[in-house]
mmCIF file of C-alpha atoms in Angstrom:
data_model
loop_
_atom_site.group_PDB
_atom_site.id
_atom_site.type_symbol
_atom_site.label_atom_id
_atom_site.label_comp_id
_atom_site.label_asym_id
_atom_site.label_seq_id
_atom_site.Cartn_x
_atom_site.Cartn_y
_atom_site.Cartn_z
ATOM 1 C CA UNK A 46 117.029 97.266 94.828
ATOM 2 C CA UNK A 47 116.355 100.612 96.487
ATOM 3 C CA UNK A 48 116.050 100.645 100.282
ATOM 4 C CA UNK A 49 113.811 102.871 102.403
ATOM 5 C CA UNK A 50 111.662 102.792 105.521
ATOM 6 C CA UNK A 51 107.907 103.249 105.213
ATOM 7 C CA UNK A 52 106.399 104.954 108.282
ATOM 8 C CA UNK A 53 102.789 104.002 109.106
ATOM 9 C CA UNK A 54 101.659 107.596 108.529
ATOM 10 C CA UNK A 55 102.461 107.144 104.832
ATOM 11 C CA UNK A 56 100.100 104.168 104.476
ATOM 12 C CA UNK A 57 96.618 104.713 103.036
ATOM 13 C CA UNK A 58 94.270 103.243 105.622
ATOM 14 C CA UNK A 59 91.018 103.724 103.704
ATOM 15 C CA UNK A 60 89.748 104.569 100.204
ATOM 16 C CA UNK A 61 90.396 108.183 99.159
ATOM 17 C CA UNK A 62 86.637 108.811 99.046
ATOM 18 C CA UNK A 63 86.575 108.185 102.817
ATOM 19 C CA UNK A 64 89.256 110.875 103.157
ATOM 20 C CA UNK A 65 87.135 113.356 101.204
ATOM 21 C CA UNK A 66 89.140 112.901 97.985
ATOM 22 C CA UNK A 67 87.504 111.899 94.699
ATOM 23 C CA UNK A 68 88.612 108.595 93.180
ATOM 24 C CA UNK A 69 90.428 110.400 90.347
ATOM 25 C CA UNK A 70 91.828 113.237 92.504
ATOM 26 C CA UNK A 71 94.584 111.315 94.290
ATOM 27 C CA UNK A 72 98.101 112.604 93.800
ATOM 28 C CA UNK A 73 100.290 111.650 90.858
ATOM 29 C CA UNK A 74 104.067 111.864 90.880
ATOM 30 C CA UNK A 75 105.647 111.803 87.410
ATOM 31 C CA UNK A 76 109.238 110.654 86.906
ATOM 32 C CA UNK A 77 110.487 111.489 83.412
ATOM 33 C CA UNK A 78 113.495 109.555 82.204
ATOM 34 C CA UNK A 79 116.276 111.333 80.377
ATOM 35 C CA UNK A 80 117.405 110.013 77.022
ATOM 36 C CA UNK A 81 114.596 111.310 74.860
ATOM 37 C CA UNK A 82 111.684 109.399 73.439
ATOM 38 C CA UNK A 83 111.600 105.676 72.981
ATOM 39 C CA UNK A 84 112.259 104.089 69.610
ATOM 40 C CA UNK A 85 108.511 103.622 69.298
ATOM 41 C CA UNK A 86 107.682 107.281 69.820
ATOM 42 C CA UNK A 87 107.448 109.853 67.033
ATOM 43 C CA UNK A 88 106.448 113.359 68.084
ATOM 44 C CA UNK A 89 105.677 115.176 71.304
ATOM 45 C CA UNK A 90 103.272 117.899 72.272
ATOM 46 C CA UNK A 91 103.719 119.995 75.357
ATOM 47 C CA UNK A 92 101.233 119.983 78.195
ATOM 48 C CA UNK A 93 100.573 118.951 81.733
ATOM 49 C CA UNK A 94 100.604 121.144 84.815
ATOM 50 C CA UNK A 95 103.205 120.686 87.509
ATOM 51 C CA UNK A 96 103.514 121.940 91.035
ATOM 52 C CA UNK A 97 107.272 121.737 91.202
ATOM 53 C CA UNK A 98 110.218 120.052 89.476
ATOM 54 C CA UNK A 99 113.120 118.484 91.353
ATOM 55 C CA UNK A 100 116.312 116.713 90.530
ATOM 56 C CA UNK A 101 116.536 117.385 86.800
ATOM 57 C CA UNK A 102 120.240 116.569 86.745
ATOM 58 C CA UNK A 103 121.326 113.001 87.270
ATOM 59 C CA UNK A 104 118.838 111.118 85.179
ATOM 60 C CA UNK A 105 115.389 112.692 84.982
ATOM 61 C CA UNK A 106 112.799 115.147 86.253
ATOM 62 C CA UNK A 107 110.246 114.541 89.017
ATOM 63 C CA UNK A 108 107.027 116.549 89.067
ATOM 64 C CA UNK A 109 103.841 116.543 91.117
ATOM 65 C CA UNK A 110 100.232 116.576 89.929
ATOM 66 C CA UNK A 111 96.673 115.542 90.592
ATOM 67 C CA UNK A 112 95.650 112.357 88.809
ATOM 68 C CA UNK A 113 93.030 114.443 86.991
ATOM 69 C CA UNK A 114 95.966 116.099 85.173
ATOM 70 C CA UNK A 115 96.715 112.839 83.361
ATOM 71 C CA UNK A 116 95.153 113.773 79.975
ATOM 72 C CA UNK A 117 97.471 116.783 79.760
ATOM 73 C CA UNK A 118 100.472 114.647 80.648
ATOM 74 C CA UNK A 119 99.869 112.308 77.725
ATOM 75 C CA UNK A 120 99.984 112.956 73.989
ATOM 76 C CA UNK A 121 97.614 112.003 71.171
ATOM 77 C CA UNK A 122 98.758 108.611 69.958
ATOM 78 C CA UNK A 123 99.980 107.418 73.348
ATOM 79 C CA UNK A 124 98.602 103.996 74.251
ATOM 80 C CA UNK A 125 97.457 103.172 77.781
ATOM 81 C CA UNK A 126 97.216 99.430 78.324
ATOM 82 C CA UNK A 127 94.885 98.523 81.202
ATOM 83 C CA UNK A 128 93.988 95.342 83.071
ATOM 84 C CA UNK A 129 90.307 94.419 82.687
ATOM 85 C CA UNK A 130 90.350 91.812 85.477
ATOM 86 C CA UNK A 131 87.723 92.411 88.179
ATOM 87 C CA UNK A 132 88.275 91.688 91.861
ATOM 88 C CA UNK A 133 86.722 88.717 93.642
ATOM 89 C CA UNK A 134 85.591 88.814 97.298
ATOM 90 C CA UNK A 135 88.371 86.293 97.826
ATOM 91 C CA UNK A 136 88.623 86.106 101.645
ATOM 92 C CA UNK A 137 86.468 83.651 103.617
ATOM 93 C CA UNK A 138 86.603 83.953 107.401
ATOM 94 C CA UNK A 139 86.293 81.191 109.954
ATOM 95 C CA UNK A 140 86.434 81.639 113.730
ATOM 96 C CA UNK A 141 90.223 81.518 114.003
ATOM 97 C CA UNK A 142 91.390 81.296 110.389
ATOM 98 C CA UNK A 143 90.796 83.049 107.108
ATOM 99 C CA UNK A 144 91.126 81.414 103.695
ATOM 100 C CA UNK A 145 92.356 83.643 100.868
ATOM 101 C CA UNK A 146 91.426 82.136 97.499
ATOM 102 C CA UNK A 147 94.077 83.027 94.958
ATOM 103 C CA UNK A 148 94.195 81.268 91.613
ATOM 104 C CA UNK A 149 92.219 78.545 89.847
ATOM 105 C CA UNK A 150 94.361 75.797 88.329
ATOM 106 C CA UNK A 151 93.674 73.875 85.122
ATOM 107 C CA UNK A 152 92.403 70.827 87.036
ATOM 108 C CA UNK A 153 89.783 72.853 88.940
ATOM 109 C CA UNK A 154 91.771 73.069 92.160
ATOM 110 C CA UNK A 155 92.622 76.459 93.665
ATOM 111 C CA UNK A 156 95.688 77.947 95.279
ATOM 112 C CA UNK A 157 94.721 79.238 98.711
ATOM 113 C CA UNK A 158 96.516 80.867 101.615
ATOM 114 C CA UNK A 159 95.562 80.055 105.196
ATOM 115 C CA UNK A 160 95.935 82.964 107.615
ATOM 116 C CA UNK A 161 95.345 83.390 111.341
ATOM 117 C CA UNK A 162 92.756 85.945 112.423
ATOM 118 C CA UNK A 163 94.425 88.343 114.852
ATOM 119 C CA UNK A 164 92.803 91.464 116.326
ATOM 120 C CA UNK A 165 90.649 92.325 113.348
ATOM 121 C CA UNK A 166 93.239 91.460 110.698
ATOM 122 C CA UNK A 167 95.178 88.364 109.604
ATOM 123 C CA UNK A 168 98.710 87.006 109.894
ATOM 124 C CA UNK A 169 100.559 84.106 108.268
ATOM 125 C CA UNK A 170 99.561 80.619 109.437
ATOM 126 C CA UNK A 171 102.033 77.754 109.204
ATOM 127 C CA UNK A 172 99.587 74.955 110.028
ATOM 128 C CA UNK A 173 97.605 72.616 107.828
ATOM 129 C CA UNK A 174 98.223 69.046 106.645
ATOM 130 C CA UNK A 175 97.757 67.350 103.271
ATOM 131 C CA UNK A 176 94.339 65.728 103.195
ATOM 132 C CA UNK A 177 92.943 67.951 105.941
ATOM 133 C CA UNK A 178 89.310 69.061 105.580
ATOM 134 C CA UNK A 179 88.261 72.546 106.674
ATOM 135 C CA UNK A 180 84.557 73.333 107.223
ATOM 136 C CA UNK A 181 83.684 76.726 105.735
ATOM 137 C CA UNK A 182 80.637 78.970 106.213
ATOM 138 C CA UNK A 183 77.495 77.928 104.366
ATOM 139 C CA UNK A 184 78.199 74.206 104.794
ATOM 140 C CA UNK A 185 81.099 74.137 102.300
ATOM 141 C CA UNK A 186 84.197 71.992 102.764
ATOM 142 C CA UNK A 187 87.732 72.836 101.674
ATOM 143 C CA UNK A 188 90.200 69.982 101.243
ATOM 144 C CA UNK A 189 93.933 70.703 101.390
ATOM 145 C CA UNK A 190 95.810 68.656 98.788
ATOM 146 C CA UNK A 191 99.470 69.689 98.956
ATOM 147 C CA UNK A 192 101.650 72.716 99.473
ATOM 148 C CA UNK A 193 102.387 74.622 96.270
ATOM 149 C CA UNK A 194 104.762 77.104 97.943
ATOM 150 C CA UNK A 195 105.784 77.590 101.597
ATOM 151 C CA UNK A 196 102.640 79.708 102.157
ATOM 152 C CA UNK A 197 100.173 78.486 99.485
ATOM 153 C CA UNK A 198 98.148 75.287 99.369
ATOM 154 C CA UNK A 199 96.551 73.567 96.398
ATOM 155 C CA UNK A 200 93.026 72.795 97.544
ATOM 156 C CA UNK A 201 89.555 71.873 96.324
ATOM 157 C CA UNK A 202 86.162 73.202 97.375
ATOM 158 C CA UNK A 203 83.069 71.013 97.139
ATOM 159 C CA UNK A 204 81.216 73.620 95.066
ATOM 160 C CA UNK A 205 81.773 76.349 92.477
ATOM 161 C CA UNK A 206 84.302 78.760 93.966
ATOM 162 C CA UNK A 207 83.292 82.096 92.332
ATOM 163 C CA UNK A 208 79.630 81.542 93.219
ATOM 164 C CA UNK A 209 80.592 80.559 96.757
ATOM 165 C CA UNK A 210 82.774 83.634 97.177
ATOM 166 C CA UNK A 211 79.947 85.820 95.917
ATOM 167 C CA UNK A 212 77.784 84.519 98.760
ATOM 168 C CA UNK A 213 80.326 84.193 101.585
ATOM 169 C CA UNK A 214 83.490 86.085 100.661
ATOM 170 C CA UNK A 215 84.764 89.586 101.407
ATOM 171 C CA UNK A 216 87.633 91.511 99.796
ATOM 172 C CA UNK A 217 91.103 90.648 101.028
ATOM 173 C CA UNK A 218 92.578 93.315 103.265
ATOM 174 C CA UNK A 219 95.720 93.591 105.341
ATOM 175 C CA UNK A 220 96.578 95.226 108.659
ATOM 176 C CA UNK A 221 97.108 98.740 107.289
ATOM 177 C CA UNK A 222 93.391 98.917 106.342
ATOM 178 C CA UNK A 223 91.480 99.197 109.592
ATOM 179 C CA UNK A 224 88.129 97.669 108.635
ATOM 180 C CA UNK A 225 86.166 96.186 105.754
ATOM 181 C CA UNK A 226 85.082 98.226 102.734
ATOM 182 C CA UNK A 227 82.535 97.198 100.086
ATOM 183 C CA UNK A 228 83.680 95.170 97.095
ATOM 184 C CA UNK A 229 82.869 98.173 94.884
ATOM 185 C CA UNK A 230 85.763 100.029 96.529
ATOM 186 C CA UNK A 231 88.069 97.300 95.202
ATOM 187 C CA UNK A 232 86.918 97.494 91.578
ATOM 188 C CA UNK A 233 88.254 99.565 88.698
ATOM 189 C CA UNK A 234 86.243 101.071 85.836
ATOM 190 C CA UNK A 235 88.031 98.607 83.524
ATOM 191 C CA UNK A 236 87.176 95.453 85.484
ATOM 192 C CA UNK A 237 84.819 93.286 83.432
ATOM 193 C CA UNK A 238 86.376 89.804 83.845
ATOM 194 C CA UNK A 239 86.168 88.554 87.455
ATOM 195 C CA UNK A 240 89.213 86.630 88.563
ATOM 196 C CA UNK A 241 91.660 88.713 90.624
ATOM 197 C CA UNK A 242 92.225 87.834 94.261
ATOM 198 C CA UNK A 243 93.378 91.413 94.895
ATOM 199 C CA UNK A 244 92.534 94.596 93.019
ATOM 200 C CA UNK A 245 94.719 95.621 90.040
ATOM 201 C CA UNK A 246 95.044 98.857 91.969
ATOM 202 C CA UNK A 247 96.839 101.082 89.441
ATOM 203 C CA UNK A 248 93.538 101.295 87.555
ATOM 204 C CA UNK A 249 91.527 102.402 90.584
ATOM 205 C CA UNK A 250 91.930 106.192 90.181
ATOM 206 C CA UNK A 251 90.454 106.179 86.679
ATOM 207 C CA UNK A 252 86.885 107.493 86.573
ATOM 208 C CA UNK A 253 84.478 107.397 83.636
ATOM 209 C CA UNK A 254 84.927 111.148 83.179
ATOM 210 C CA UNK A 255 88.717 110.811 83.145
ATOM 211 C CA UNK A 256 88.575 107.980 80.593
ATOM 212 C CA UNK A 257 86.360 110.175 78.402
ATOM 213 C CA UNK A 258 88.868 113.026 78.682
ATOM 214 C CA UNK A 259 91.737 110.699 77.727
ATOM 215 C CA UNK A 260 89.919 109.380 74.670
ATOM 216 C CA UNK A 261 88.983 112.931 73.654
ATOM 217 C CA UNK A 262 92.660 113.830 73.917
ATOM 218 C CA UNK A 263 93.479 111.100 71.396
ATOM 219 C CA UNK A 264 94.944 108.639 73.888
ATOM 220 C CA UNK A 265 94.294 105.009 72.928
ATOM 221 C CA UNK A 266 93.124 102.641 75.677
ATOM 222 C CA UNK A 267 93.655 98.916 75.151
ATOM 223 C CA UNK A 268 92.957 95.989 77.522
ATOM 224 C CA UNK A 269 94.792 92.907 78.645
ATOM 225 C CA UNK A 270 93.661 90.460 81.308
ATOM 226 C CA UNK A 271 95.835 89.256 84.165
ATOM 227 C CA UNK A 272 94.150 87.737 87.206
ATOM 228 C CA UNK A 273 96.214 88.680 90.243
ATOM 229 C CA UNK A 274 97.050 86.218 92.996
ATOM 230 C CA UNK A 275 97.412 86.933 96.696
ATOM 231 C CA UNK A 276 100.217 89.201 97.796
ATOM 232 C CA UNK A 277 102.922 88.295 100.304
ATOM 233 C CA UNK A 278 103.131 91.476 102.417
ATOM 234 C CA UNK A 279 105.063 89.801 105.215
ATOM 235 C CA UNK A 280 107.680 87.982 103.119
ATOM 236 C CA UNK A 281 107.890 89.997 99.883
ATOM 237 C CA UNK A 282 108.008 86.874 97.739
ATOM 238 C CA UNK A 283 108.356 87.110 93.954
ATOM 239 C CA UNK A 284 105.099 86.653 92.042
ATOM 240 C CA UNK A 285 104.089 83.110 91.188
ATOM 241 C CA UNK A 286 102.468 82.034 87.890
ATOM 242 C CA UNK A 287 99.310 83.963 87.012
ATOM 243 C CA UNK A 288 96.748 83.525 84.241
ATOM 244 C CA UNK A 289 96.815 86.197 81.518
ATOM 245 C CA UNK A 290 95.613 87.050 78.024
ATOM 246 C CA UNK A 291 96.843 89.642 75.527
ATOM 247 C CA UNK A 292 94.212 89.849 72.749
ATOM 248 C CA UNK A 293 95.156 90.329 69.110
ATOM 249 C CA UNK A 294 93.601 93.818 69.030
ATOM 250 C CA UNK A 295 95.807 95.011 71.901
ATOM 251 C CA UNK A 296 98.931 93.417 70.434
ATOM 252 C CA UNK A 297 98.194 95.254 67.188
ATOM 253 C CA UNK A 298 97.603 98.622 68.909
ATOM 254 C CA UNK A 299 100.842 98.293 70.867
ATOM 255 C CA UNK A 300 102.798 97.341 67.762
ATOM 256 C CA UNK A 301 101.363 100.228 65.737
ATOM 257 C CA UNK A 302 101.516 102.848 68.506
ATOM 258 C CA UNK A 303 102.399 106.328 67.284
ATOM 259 C CA UNK A 304 103.291 107.439 70.803
ATOM 260 C CA UNK A 305 104.423 105.915 74.041
ATOM 261 C CA UNK A 306 103.084 102.616 75.339
ATOM 262 C CA UNK A 307 102.313 103.068 79.022
ATOM 263 C CA UNK A 308 101.206 100.158 81.172
ATOM 264 C CA UNK A 309 98.622 100.824 83.878
ATOM 265 C CA UNK A 310 99.961 98.563 86.586
ATOM 266 C CA UNK A 311 102.713 96.023 87.087
ATOM 267 C CA UNK A 312 100.264 93.301 86.008
ATOM 268 C CA UNK A 313 100.068 94.879 82.563
ATOM 269 C CA UNK A 314 103.851 95.044 82.288
ATOM 270 C CA UNK A 315 104.060 91.361 83.178
ATOM 271 C CA UNK A 316 101.469 90.382 80.573
ATOM 272 C CA UNK A 317 102.919 92.498 77.750
ATOM 273 C CA UNK A 318 106.501 91.511 78.448
ATOM 274 C CA UNK A 319 105.449 87.857 78.460
ATOM 275 C CA UNK A 320 103.785 88.340 75.064
ATOM 276 C CA UNK A 321 106.982 90.002 73.777
ATOM 277 C CA UNK A 322 109.415 87.530 75.364
ATOM 278 C CA UNK A 323 110.003 85.610 72.123
ATOM 279 C CA UNK A 324 111.150 88.711 70.240
ATOM 280 C CA UNK A 325 109.539 90.309 67.212
ATOM 281 C CA UNK A 326 107.196 92.575 69.152
ATOM 282 C CA UNK A 327 104.066 91.918 71.167
ATOM 283 C CA UNK A 328 101.988 89.028 69.871
ATOM 284 C CA UNK A 329 98.606 87.687 70.969
ATOM 285 C CA UNK A 330 99.170 85.336 73.880
ATOM 286 C CA UNK A 331 97.325 83.655 76.719
ATOM 287 C CA UNK A 332 97.938 81.082 79.386
ATOM 288 C CA UNK A 333 100.179 81.252 82.434
ATOM 289 C CA UNK A 334 103.077 83.610 82.957
ATOM 290 C CA UNK A 335 106.036 83.115 85.262
ATOM 291 C CA UNK A 336 107.892 86.058 83.736
ATOM 292 C CA UNK A 337 109.523 88.400 86.254
ATOM 293 C CA UNK A 338 110.792 91.757 84.997
ATOM 294 C CA UNK A 339 114.123 92.843 86.457
ATOM 295 C CA UNK A 340 116.913 95.195 85.366
ATOM 296 C CA UNK A 341 118.643 92.112 83.959
ATOM 297 C CA UNK A 342 115.703 91.159 81.725
ATOM 298 C CA UNK A 343 114.798 94.738 80.796
ATOM 299 C CA UNK A 344 111.584 95.644 78.986
ATOM 300 C CA UNK A 345 110.701 95.294 75.303
ATOM 301 C CA UNK A 346 107.029 96.167 75.073
ATOM 302 C CA UNK A 347 106.462 99.197 77.311
ATOM 303 C CA UNK A 348 107.898 102.692 77.452
ATOM 304 C CA UNK A 349 106.405 103.673 80.782
ATOM 305 C CA UNK A 350 104.260 102.664 83.713
ATOM 306 C CA UNK A 351 101.530 104.033 85.967
ATOM 307 C CA UNK A 352 101.625 102.252 89.313
ATOM 308 C CA UNK A 353 101.106 102.671 93.016
ATOM 309 C CA UNK A 354 103.913 103.125 95.502
ATOM 310 C CA UNK A 355 105.387 99.795 96.529
ATOM 311 C CA UNK A 356 106.579 98.544 99.883
ATOM 312 C CA UNK A 357 110.257 98.254 100.829
ATOM 313 C CA UNK A 358 111.817 95.040 99.473
ATOM 314 C CA UNK A 359 108.847 94.387 97.172
ATOM 315 C CA UNK A 360 109.812 92.468 94.047
ATOM 316 C CA UNK A 361 107.863 95.083 92.070
ATOM 317 C CA UNK A 362 110.715 97.528 92.750
ATOM 318 C CA UNK A 363 112.926 95.431 90.467
ATOM 319 C CA UNK A 364 110.423 95.970 87.657
ATOM 320 C CA UNK A 365 110.326 99.707 88.344
ATOM 321 C CA UNK A 366 114.129 99.822 88.301
ATOM 322 C CA UNK A 367 114.103 98.109 84.908
ATOM 323 C CA UNK A 368 111.879 100.888 83.538
ATOM 324 C CA UNK A 369 113.137 103.968 85.403
ATOM 325 C CA UNK A 370 116.699 103.083 86.325
ATOM 326 C CA UNK A 371 117.700 102.707 89.966
ATOM 327 C CA UNK A 372 118.915 106.288 90.430
ATOM 328 C CA UNK A 373 115.706 107.953 89.233
ATOM 329 C CA UNK A 374 113.586 105.436 91.128
ATOM 330 C CA UNK A 375 115.491 106.029 94.374
ATOM 331 C CA UNK A 376 115.129 109.810 94.030
ATOM 332 C CA UNK A 377 111.428 109.407 93.218
ATOM 333 C CA UNK A 378 110.764 107.413 96.370
ATOM 334 C CA UNK A 379 112.741 109.879 98.482
ATOM 335 C CA UNK A 380 110.602 112.637 96.996
ATOM 336 C CA UNK A 381 107.358 110.716 97.574
ATOM 337 C CA UNK A 382 108.226 110.271 101.244
ATOM 338 C CA UNK A 383 109.254 113.913 101.606
ATOM 339 C CA UNK A 384 106.072 115.153 99.910
ATOM 340 C CA UNK A 385 103.718 112.975 101.955
ATOM 341 C CA UNK A 386 102.453 110.560 99.282
ATOM 342 C CA UNK A 387 100.358 107.603 100.424
ATOM 343 C CA UNK A 388 101.194 103.939 99.756
ATOM 344 C CA UNK A 389 99.143 100.777 99.034
ATOM 345 C CA UNK A 390 95.999 100.121 97.004
ATOM 346 C CA UNK A 391 94.086 103.164 98.283
ATOM 347 C CA UNK A 392 97.046 105.508 97.981
ATOM 348 C CA UNK A 393 98.624 107.799 95.414
ATOM 349 C CA UNK A 394 100.091 107.012 91.982
ATOM 350 C CA UNK A 395 103.451 107.191 90.260
ATOM 351 C CA UNK A 396 104.012 107.473 86.508
ATOM 352 C CA UNK A 397 107.387 106.648 84.958
ATOM 353 C CA UNK A 398 107.730 107.769 81.358
ATOM 354 C CA UNK A 399 110.289 108.991 78.816
ATOM 355 C CA UNK A 400 110.765 112.756 78.986
ATOM 356 C CA UNK A 401 108.475 114.669 76.617
ATOM 357 C CA UNK A 402 109.918 117.195 74.235
ATOM 358 C CA UNK A 403 107.955 120.064 72.634
#
């Protein structure tokens, strides 16, 4: 896994709109892999403006753009697969604790994380006992059942959780975001199925105008659903099982793609690679996925990825290495730091894709 230090100045502390930048005008770094087109890809058209190209020898080219350049960076017939999960206001605050609701289980219980409230943000909390009852705002009661992982509890609430969160919850945020922002700032234009504890943030820069431009270009947009759980920013744990669905229409579009298949977000990669894990291409699938993409597993369903910039030691970097190769990924992150890109859910974007040929 690549290693680097992330200085606080490179963290996005607020939505781009609060910095005077339109949602779709954040920066986009493009890392093009050498080795030509994927086996799925047929032809290529030129296009896409660049500010500068670096490091073309040694495994790929790195270029810099505005996210609004994306239609020109894609070809007719390329398929963008997006996550249509919408974000829940999944954090409930008590006087000294916060409860982050993560994932609903089949039996109606929920995975939750308990966190200490510290100086306007939260930190890990090691307390709690099986059978303990926690009074929540609005007269609700949360009962802790058992630990699911070292930081997550299986718990039950004495009322419907999504409705309760709608009345008493706020979006989850971590210490690098200084204060609360409205739930609308944590939604994407694709989000129509509420269920994610944290925003599928790679889809955030897409605007309605940009989606229209992509469709006019001949780019196909297809949805999957993967409801994200709560992150582990302090411990960088691997992802735990998450609920997903790859519909038959998307499986068909991916299988029949005339161009590249590019996932918008690591959640999409996880869903598609789960649906392709049995071999024979992507098939309709739904349920729970524990699949973790690494250089050892490789990828079968996707050619490229649009994603944010990930923290040092994040397990997502293994997935990016599987798609880009470690050398190109390391050079890309060095370049992002040198060029002043911003990290986290309100930051800039990175696209990894096979090199286009005229």
